[in-house]
């Protein structure tokens, strides 16, 4: 069962775009989980709506226009992966935090495949869910911008990734990347400014298919850096003992 630990509200973490209160859609068919989550999120300054099934969730997403969806995998009509897929197919790029069964690796792989941003395993603590939501909202406010006329294009500084054409350019110069390098760069760009660990990269880029050896991440970051950072300033940075970040170099003072 979800924990009942107290959660401190942050002055900005409950904010959505434009400085307004962030709207959270909670989707779960268990009334006690919905009640606990919705009460906790409201106490931490979120605007909350609840849905108990997949179709109801899609209708609520259309009407409520949430900033984030907390989405249970097991629903009575169709599962959370299908809900996420339909949201993406309708053009909604709303972040999704999946609630999954404990140790269900297949759930995590499926969730990430359909565009889930993070997952929490049941039973979970309410504090953990709130912290994950805040982290996702922070990331979504600092993600590289997608071209308004072409949502398949990601941009950060002078770096551009076109998903449809499967092309990458830096400073207008075309850069040839392997499929794995492309996926790795996309993950770094969608988390621009945030440090991601080797374990996170293995989860998201290799989809749990690899044996968990962090050396493969080191190798691919090295290969990618040699191609991307041939042009100054360097964008791919190692944070010793933590992971990697795609960001502009920091200046002192």
mmCIF file of C-alpha atoms in Angstrom:
data_model
loop_
_atom_site.group_PDB
_atom_site.id
_atom_site.type_symbol
_atom_site.label_atom_id
_atom_site.label_comp_id
_atom_site.label_asym_id
_atom_site.label_seq_id
_atom_site.Cartn_x
_atom_site.Cartn_y
_atom_site.Cartn_z
ATOM 1 C CA UNK A 1 0.000 0.000 0.000
ATOM 2 C CA UNK A 2 1.149 3.554 -0.642
ATOM 3 C CA UNK A 3 2.977 5.219 2.181
ATOM 4 C CA UNK A 4 1.523 8.172 4.061
ATOM 5 C CA UNK A 5 4.686 10.144 4.726
ATOM 6 C CA UNK A 6 4.377 13.931 4.755
ATOM 7 C CA UNK A 7 5.568 15.739 1.639
ATOM 8 C CA UNK A 8 6.803 19.305 1.684
ATOM 9 C CA UNK A 9 5.366 21.561 -1.013
ATOM 10 C CA UNK A 10 7.907 23.496 -3.063
ATOM 11 C CA UNK A 11 7.285 27.092 -4.117
ATOM 12 C CA UNK A 12 7.760 26.383 -7.812
ATOM 13 C CA UNK A 13 7.615 22.614 -8.308
ATOM 14 C CA UNK A 14 3.793 22.673 -8.518
ATOM 15 C CA UNK A 15 3.873 25.073 -11.421
ATOM 16 C CA UNK A 16 2.991 24.232 -14.988
ATOM 17 C CA UNK A 17 3.675 26.270 -18.094
ATOM 18 C CA UNK A 18 3.202 30.008 -17.794
ATOM 19 C CA UNK A 19 3.614 29.949 -14.017
ATOM 20 C CA UNK A 20 0.177 28.432 -13.351
ATOM 21 C CA UNK A 21 -0.501 25.493 -11.063
ATOM 22 C CA UNK A 22 0.412 22.225 -12.791
ATOM 23 C CA UNK A 23 -2.491 19.941 -13.681
ATOM 24 C CA UNK A 24 -2.080 16.223 -12.924
ATOM 25 C CA UNK A 25 -4.355 13.490 -14.268
ATOM 26 C CA UNK A 26 -4.314 10.394 -12.025
ATOM 27 C CA UNK A 27 -5.482 7.203 -13.751
ATOM 28 C CA UNK A 28 -5.999 4.097 -11.611
ATOM 29 C CA UNK A 29 -8.905 1.691 -11.064
ATOM 30 C CA UNK A 30 -8.156 1.259 -7.344
ATOM 31 C CA UNK A 31 -10.212 3.855 -5.404
ATOM 32 C CA UNK A 32 -7.887 3.921 -2.392
ATOM 33 C CA UNK A 33 -4.833 4.664 -4.542
ATOM 34 C CA UNK A 34 -6.707 7.411 -6.402
ATOM 35 C CA UNK A 35 -7.872 8.932 -3.133
ATOM 36 C CA UNK A 36 -4.407 8.893 -1.561
ATOM 37 C CA UNK A 37 -2.659 10.239 -4.644
ATOM 38 C CA UNK A 38 -5.183 12.961 -5.389
ATOM 39 C CA UNK A 39 -5.279 14.151 -1.753
ATOM 40 C CA UNK A 40 -1.483 14.233 -1.503
ATOM 41 C CA UNK A 41 -1.051 16.043 -4.818
ATOM 42 C CA UNK A 42 -3.651 18.647 -3.897
ATOM 43 C CA UNK A 43 -1.870 19.221 -0.581
ATOM 44 C CA UNK A 44 1.336 19.846 -2.534
ATOM 45 C CA UNK A 45 -0.349 22.496 -4.691
ATOM 46 C CA UNK A 46 -1.245 20.525 -7.812
ATOM 47 C CA UNK A 47 -4.569 20.694 -9.647
ATOM 48 C CA UNK A 48 -5.787 17.083 -9.869
ATOM 49 C CA UNK A 49 -8.370 15.112 -11.835
ATOM 50 C CA UNK A 50 -8.984 11.373 -11.458
ATOM 51 C CA UNK A 51 -9.967 8.740 -14.038
ATOM 52 C CA UNK A 52 -10.589 5.051 -13.351
ATOM 53 C CA UNK A 53 -10.281 3.514 -16.832
ATOM 54 C CA UNK A 54 -8.554 3.993 -20.159
ATOM 55 C CA UNK A 55 -11.401 5.551 -22.130
ATOM 56 C CA UNK A 56 -12.244 7.830 -19.230
ATOM 57 C CA UNK A 57 -8.583 8.881 -19.118
ATOM 58 C CA UNK A 58 -8.550 9.838 -22.800
ATOM 59 C CA UNK A 59 -11.697 11.937 -22.383
ATOM 60 C CA UNK A 60 -10.259 13.589 -19.267
ATOM 61 C CA UNK A 61 -6.982 14.343 -21.079
ATOM 62 C CA UNK A 62 -8.932 16.069 -23.848
ATOM 63 C CA UNK A 63 -10.989 18.177 -21.427
ATOM 64 C CA UNK A 64 -8.493 18.755 -18.602
ATOM 65 C CA UNK A 65 -5.302 19.183 -20.710
ATOM 66 C CA UNK A 66 -2.973 17.936 -17.954
ATOM 67 C CA UNK A 67 0.693 18.814 -17.619
ATOM 68 C CA UNK A 68 1.413 15.227 -16.542
ATOM 69 C CA UNK A 69 -0.433 11.899 -16.352
ATOM 70 C CA UNK A 70 0.120 9.407 -13.522
ATOM 71 C CA UNK A 71 -0.962 6.233 -15.300
ATOM 72 C CA UNK A 72 -1.524 2.753 -13.910
ATOM 73 C CA UNK A 73 -0.565 -0.050 -16.277
ATOM 74 C CA UNK A 74 -3.447 -2.372 -15.360
ATOM 75 C CA UNK A 75 -6.827 -0.824 -16.211
ATOM 76 C CA UNK A 76 -10.233 -2.492 -16.695
ATOM 77 C CA UNK A 77 -10.796 -1.658 -20.378
ATOM 78 C CA UNK A 78 -7.364 -1.312 -22.006
ATOM 79 C CA UNK A 79 -3.978 -0.986 -20.375
ATOM 80 C CA UNK A 80 -1.974 2.101 -19.603
ATOM 81 C CA UNK A 81 0.425 1.471 -22.481
ATOM 82 C CA UNK A 82 -2.479 1.746 -24.915
ATOM 83 C CA UNK A 83 -3.628 4.945 -23.204
ATOM 84 C CA UNK A 84 -0.141 6.429 -23.575
ATOM 85 C CA UNK A 85 0.029 5.290 -27.205
ATOM 86 C CA UNK A 86 -3.318 6.922 -27.994
ATOM 87 C CA UNK A 87 -2.279 10.129 -26.264
ATOM 88 C CA UNK A 88 0.870 10.266 -28.378
ATOM 89 C CA UNK A 89 -1.038 9.363 -31.557
ATOM 90 C CA UNK A 90 -3.460 12.235 -30.928
ATOM 91 C CA UNK A 91 -0.531 14.637 -30.846
ATOM 92 C CA UNK A 92 -0.472 15.132 -27.073
ATOM 93 C CA UNK A 93 3.096 15.238 -25.774
ATOM 94 C CA UNK A 94 2.062 15.215 -22.119
ATOM 95 C CA UNK A 95 4.611 13.484 -19.844
ATOM 96 C CA UNK A 96 3.562 10.122 -18.381
ATOM 97 C CA UNK A 97 4.596 8.577 -15.063
ATOM 98 C CA UNK A 98 3.654 4.882 -15.093
ATOM 99 C CA UNK A 99 2.600 2.922 -12.025
ATOM 100 C CA UNK A 100 3.765 -0.658 -12.555
ATOM 101 C CA UNK A 101 3.753 -3.984 -10.733
ATOM 102 C CA UNK A 102 6.807 -4.674 -8.575
ATOM 103 C CA UNK A 103 9.802 -6.004 -10.528
ATOM 104 C CA UNK A 104 7.845 -6.118 -13.799
ATOM 105 C CA UNK A 105 10.715 -5.455 -16.202
ATOM 106 C CA UNK A 106 8.403 -6.044 -19.166
ATOM 107 C CA UNK A 107 6.187 -3.224 -17.926
ATOM 108 C CA UNK A 108 9.118 -0.847 -17.760
ATOM 109 C CA UNK A 109 10.320 -1.742 -21.247
ATOM 110 C CA UNK A 110 6.828 -1.369 -22.714
ATOM 111 C CA UNK A 111 6.270 1.905 -20.900
ATOM 112 C CA UNK A 112 9.480 3.436 -22.180
ATOM 113 C CA UNK A 113 8.753 2.172 -25.688
ATOM 114 C CA UNK A 114 5.426 4.025 -25.873
ATOM 115 C CA UNK A 115 6.982 7.217 -24.571
ATOM 116 C CA UNK A 116 6.700 6.980 -20.786
ATOM 117 C CA UNK A 117 8.909 9.457 -18.963
ATOM 118 C CA UNK A 118 9.383 7.519 -15.739
ATOM 119 C CA UNK A 119 7.870 4.716 -13.676
ATOM 120 C CA UNK A 120 7.169 3.894 -10.037
ATOM 121 C CA UNK A 121 6.652 0.329 -8.863
ATOM 122 C CA UNK A 122 3.834 -0.700 -6.548
ATOM 123 C CA UNK A 123 3.737 -0.554 -3.599
ATOM 124 C CA UNK A 124 5.133 2.970 -3.626
ATOM 125 C CA UNK A 125 5.520 5.851 -1.193
ATOM 126 C CA UNK A 126 3.493 8.973 -1.802
ATOM 127 C CA UNK A 127 6.606 11.068 -1.289
ATOM 128 C CA UNK A 128 8.415 9.200 -4.065
ATOM 129 C CA UNK A 129 5.565 9.819 -6.503
ATOM 130 C CA UNK A 130 5.528 13.539 -5.728
ATOM 131 C CA UNK A 131 9.306 13.762 -6.151
ATOM 132 C CA UNK A 132 9.152 11.922 -9.489
ATOM 133 C CA UNK A 133 6.365 14.226 -10.700
ATOM 134 C CA UNK A 134 8.341 17.317 -9.753
ATOM 135 C CA UNK A 135 11.442 15.979 -11.510
ATOM 136 C CA UNK A 136 9.521 15.248 -14.714
ATOM 137 C CA UNK A 137 7.911 18.703 -14.693
ATOM 138 C CA UNK A 138 11.314 20.321 -14.210
ATOM 139 C CA UNK A 139 12.689 18.341 -17.153
ATOM 140 C CA UNK A 140 9.711 19.164 -19.356
ATOM 141 C CA UNK A 141 10.258 22.891 -18.752
ATOM 142 C CA UNK A 142 13.918 22.624 -19.820
ATOM 143 C CA UNK A 143 13.635 20.201 -22.714
ATOM 144 C CA UNK A 144 15.031 21.310 -26.094
ATOM 145 C CA UNK A 145 12.371 23.007 -28.148
ATOM 146 C CA UNK A 146 10.570 21.213 -30.922
ATOM 147 C CA UNK A 147 10.024 23.161 -34.102
ATOM 148 C CA UNK A 148 6.428 24.447 -34.104
ATOM 149 C CA UNK A 149 6.044 23.433 -37.736
ATOM 150 C CA UNK A 150 7.810 20.103 -37.280
ATOM 151 C CA UNK A 151 7.397 18.465 -33.852
ATOM 152 C CA UNK A 152 9.806 15.707 -34.946
ATOM 153 C CA UNK A 153 12.756 18.124 -34.645
ATOM 154 C CA UNK A 154 14.638 18.633 -31.355
ATOM 155 C CA UNK A 155 17.006 21.563 -30.914
ATOM 156 C CA UNK A 156 19.526 22.530 -28.277
ATOM 157 C CA UNK A 157 22.022 25.347 -28.858
ATOM 158 C CA UNK A 158 23.252 24.783 -32.434
ATOM 159 C CA UNK A 159 22.450 21.056 -32.299
ATOM 160 C CA UNK A 160 19.444 19.733 -34.221
ATOM 161 C CA UNK A 161 17.984 16.222 -34.295
ATOM 162 C CA UNK A 162 15.336 15.386 -36.907
ATOM 163 C CA UNK A 163 13.561 12.171 -35.891
ATOM 164 C CA UNK A 164 11.594 11.749 -39.124
ATOM 165 C CA UNK A 165 14.611 12.164 -41.398
ATOM 166 C CA UNK A 166 16.875 10.438 -38.850
ATOM 167 C CA UNK A 167 19.418 13.216 -39.300
ATOM 168 C CA UNK A 168 21.571 15.209 -36.902
ATOM 169 C CA UNK A 169 23.184 18.559 -37.615
ATOM 170 C CA UNK A 170 25.459 20.756 -35.567
ATOM 171 C CA UNK A 171 26.047 24.299 -36.758
ATOM 172 C CA UNK A 172 24.263 23.291 -39.956
ATOM 173 C CA UNK A 173 26.733 20.466 -40.646
ATOM 174 C CA UNK A 174 25.288 16.980 -41.160
ATOM 175 C CA UNK A 175 26.679 14.407 -38.686
ATOM 176 C CA UNK A 176 26.545 10.698 -39.478
ATOM 177 C CA UNK A 177 25.422 8.656 -36.464
ATOM 178 C CA UNK A 178 24.721 4.972 -35.984
ATOM 179 C CA UNK A 179 21.197 4.048 -34.771
ATOM 180 C CA UNK A 180 22.453 3.576 -31.201
ATOM 181 C CA UNK A 181 24.358 6.857 -31.245
ATOM 182 C CA UNK A 182 21.219 8.567 -32.562
ATOM 183 C CA UNK A 183 19.083 7.112 -29.769
ATOM 184 C CA UNK A 184 21.668 8.047 -27.163
ATOM 185 C CA UNK A 185 21.807 11.627 -28.417
ATOM 186 C CA UNK A 186 18.036 11.868 -28.450
ATOM 187 C CA UNK A 187 17.899 10.751 -24.818
ATOM 188 C CA UNK A 188 20.538 13.304 -23.830
ATOM 189 C CA UNK A 189 18.699 16.047 -25.713
ATOM 190 C CA UNK A 190 15.338 15.275 -24.138
ATOM 191 C CA UNK A 191 17.084 15.546 -20.756
ATOM 192 C CA UNK A 192 19.177 18.604 -21.651
ATOM 193 C CA UNK A 193 20.611 20.281 -18.578
ATOM 194 C CA UNK A 194 19.969 17.229 -16.411
ATOM 195 C CA UNK A 195 22.563 14.669 -15.339
ATOM 196 C CA UNK A 196 21.582 11.123 -16.348
ATOM 197 C CA UNK A 197 23.314 8.070 -14.907
ATOM 198 C CA UNK A 198 24.723 5.096 -16.788
ATOM 199 C CA UNK A 199 21.902 2.962 -15.397
ATOM 200 C CA UNK A 200 19.292 5.378 -16.719
ATOM 201 C CA UNK A 201 20.933 5.434 -20.133
ATOM 202 C CA UNK A 202 21.043 1.629 -20.235
ATOM 203 C CA UNK A 203 17.345 1.520 -19.331
ATOM 204 C CA UNK A 204 16.233 4.083 -21.882
ATOM 205 C CA UNK A 205 18.612 3.559 -24.823
ATOM 206 C CA UNK A 206 19.250 -0.184 -24.610
ATOM 207 C CA UNK A 207 15.745 -1.007 -23.318
ATOM 208 C CA UNK A 208 17.048 -3.495 -20.735
ATOM 209 C CA UNK A 209 18.316 -5.781 -23.500
ATOM 210 C CA UNK A 210 21.917 -5.244 -22.528
ATOM 211 C CA UNK A 211 23.526 -6.981 -19.590
ATOM 212 C CA UNK A 212 23.833 -3.837 -17.524
ATOM 213 C CA UNK A 213 27.542 -3.233 -18.162
ATOM 214 C CA UNK A 214 28.137 0.517 -17.865
ATOM 215 C CA UNK A 215 31.242 0.261 -20.053
ATOM 216 C CA UNK A 216 29.063 0.132 -23.161
ATOM 217 C CA UNK A 217 27.641 3.526 -22.161
ATOM 218 C CA UNK A 218 31.138 4.938 -21.690
ATOM 219 C CA UNK A 219 32.131 3.681 -25.136
ATOM 220 C CA UNK A 220 29.125 5.134 -26.910
ATOM 221 C CA UNK A 221 29.384 8.487 -25.121
ATOM 222 C CA UNK A 222 33.005 8.592 -26.264
ATOM 223 C CA UNK A 223 32.022 7.833 -29.860
ATOM 224 C CA UNK A 224 29.201 10.373 -29.776
ATOM 225 C CA UNK A 225 31.349 13.090 -28.227
ATOM 226 C CA UNK A 226 33.989 12.664 -30.947
ATOM 227 C CA UNK A 227 31.317 13.453 -33.552
ATOM 228 C CA UNK A 228 29.157 16.046 -31.817
ATOM 229 C CA UNK A 229 31.863 18.015 -30.020
ATOM 230 C CA UNK A 230 34.182 18.407 -32.999
ATOM 231 C CA UNK A 231 32.483 21.813 -33.156
ATOM 232 C CA UNK A 232 32.937 24.171 -30.209
ATOM 233 C CA UNK A 233 31.705 24.626 -27.571
ATOM 234 C CA UNK A 234 31.490 21.072 -26.178
ATOM 235 C CA UNK A 235 27.954 20.011 -25.256
ATOM 236 C CA UNK A 236 28.377 16.489 -23.825
ATOM 237 C CA UNK A 237 29.847 16.620 -20.316
ATOM 238 C CA UNK A 238 30.892 13.935 -17.851
ATOM 239 C CA UNK A 239 29.850 14.535 -14.255
ATOM 240 C CA UNK A 240 32.342 12.429 -12.347
ATOM 241 C CA UNK A 241 30.764 9.722 -10.246
ATOM 242 C CA UNK A 242 27.245 10.640 -11.394
ATOM 243 C CA UNK A 243 26.747 10.374 -15.155
ATOM 244 C CA UNK A 244 26.490 12.585 -18.230
ATOM 245 C CA UNK A 245 24.767 15.814 -19.196
ATOM 246 C CA UNK A 246 24.107 17.630 -22.442
ATOM 247 C CA UNK A 247 24.483 21.340 -21.706
ATOM 248 C CA UNK A 248 26.473 24.400 -22.627
ATOM 249 C CA UNK A 249 29.728 24.833 -20.696
ATOM 250 C CA UNK A 250 29.350 26.653 -17.399
ATOM 251 C CA UNK A 251 31.151 29.916 -16.894
ATOM 252 C CA UNK A 252 32.540 31.106 -13.570
ATOM 253 C CA UNK A 253 31.220 34.238 -11.984
#
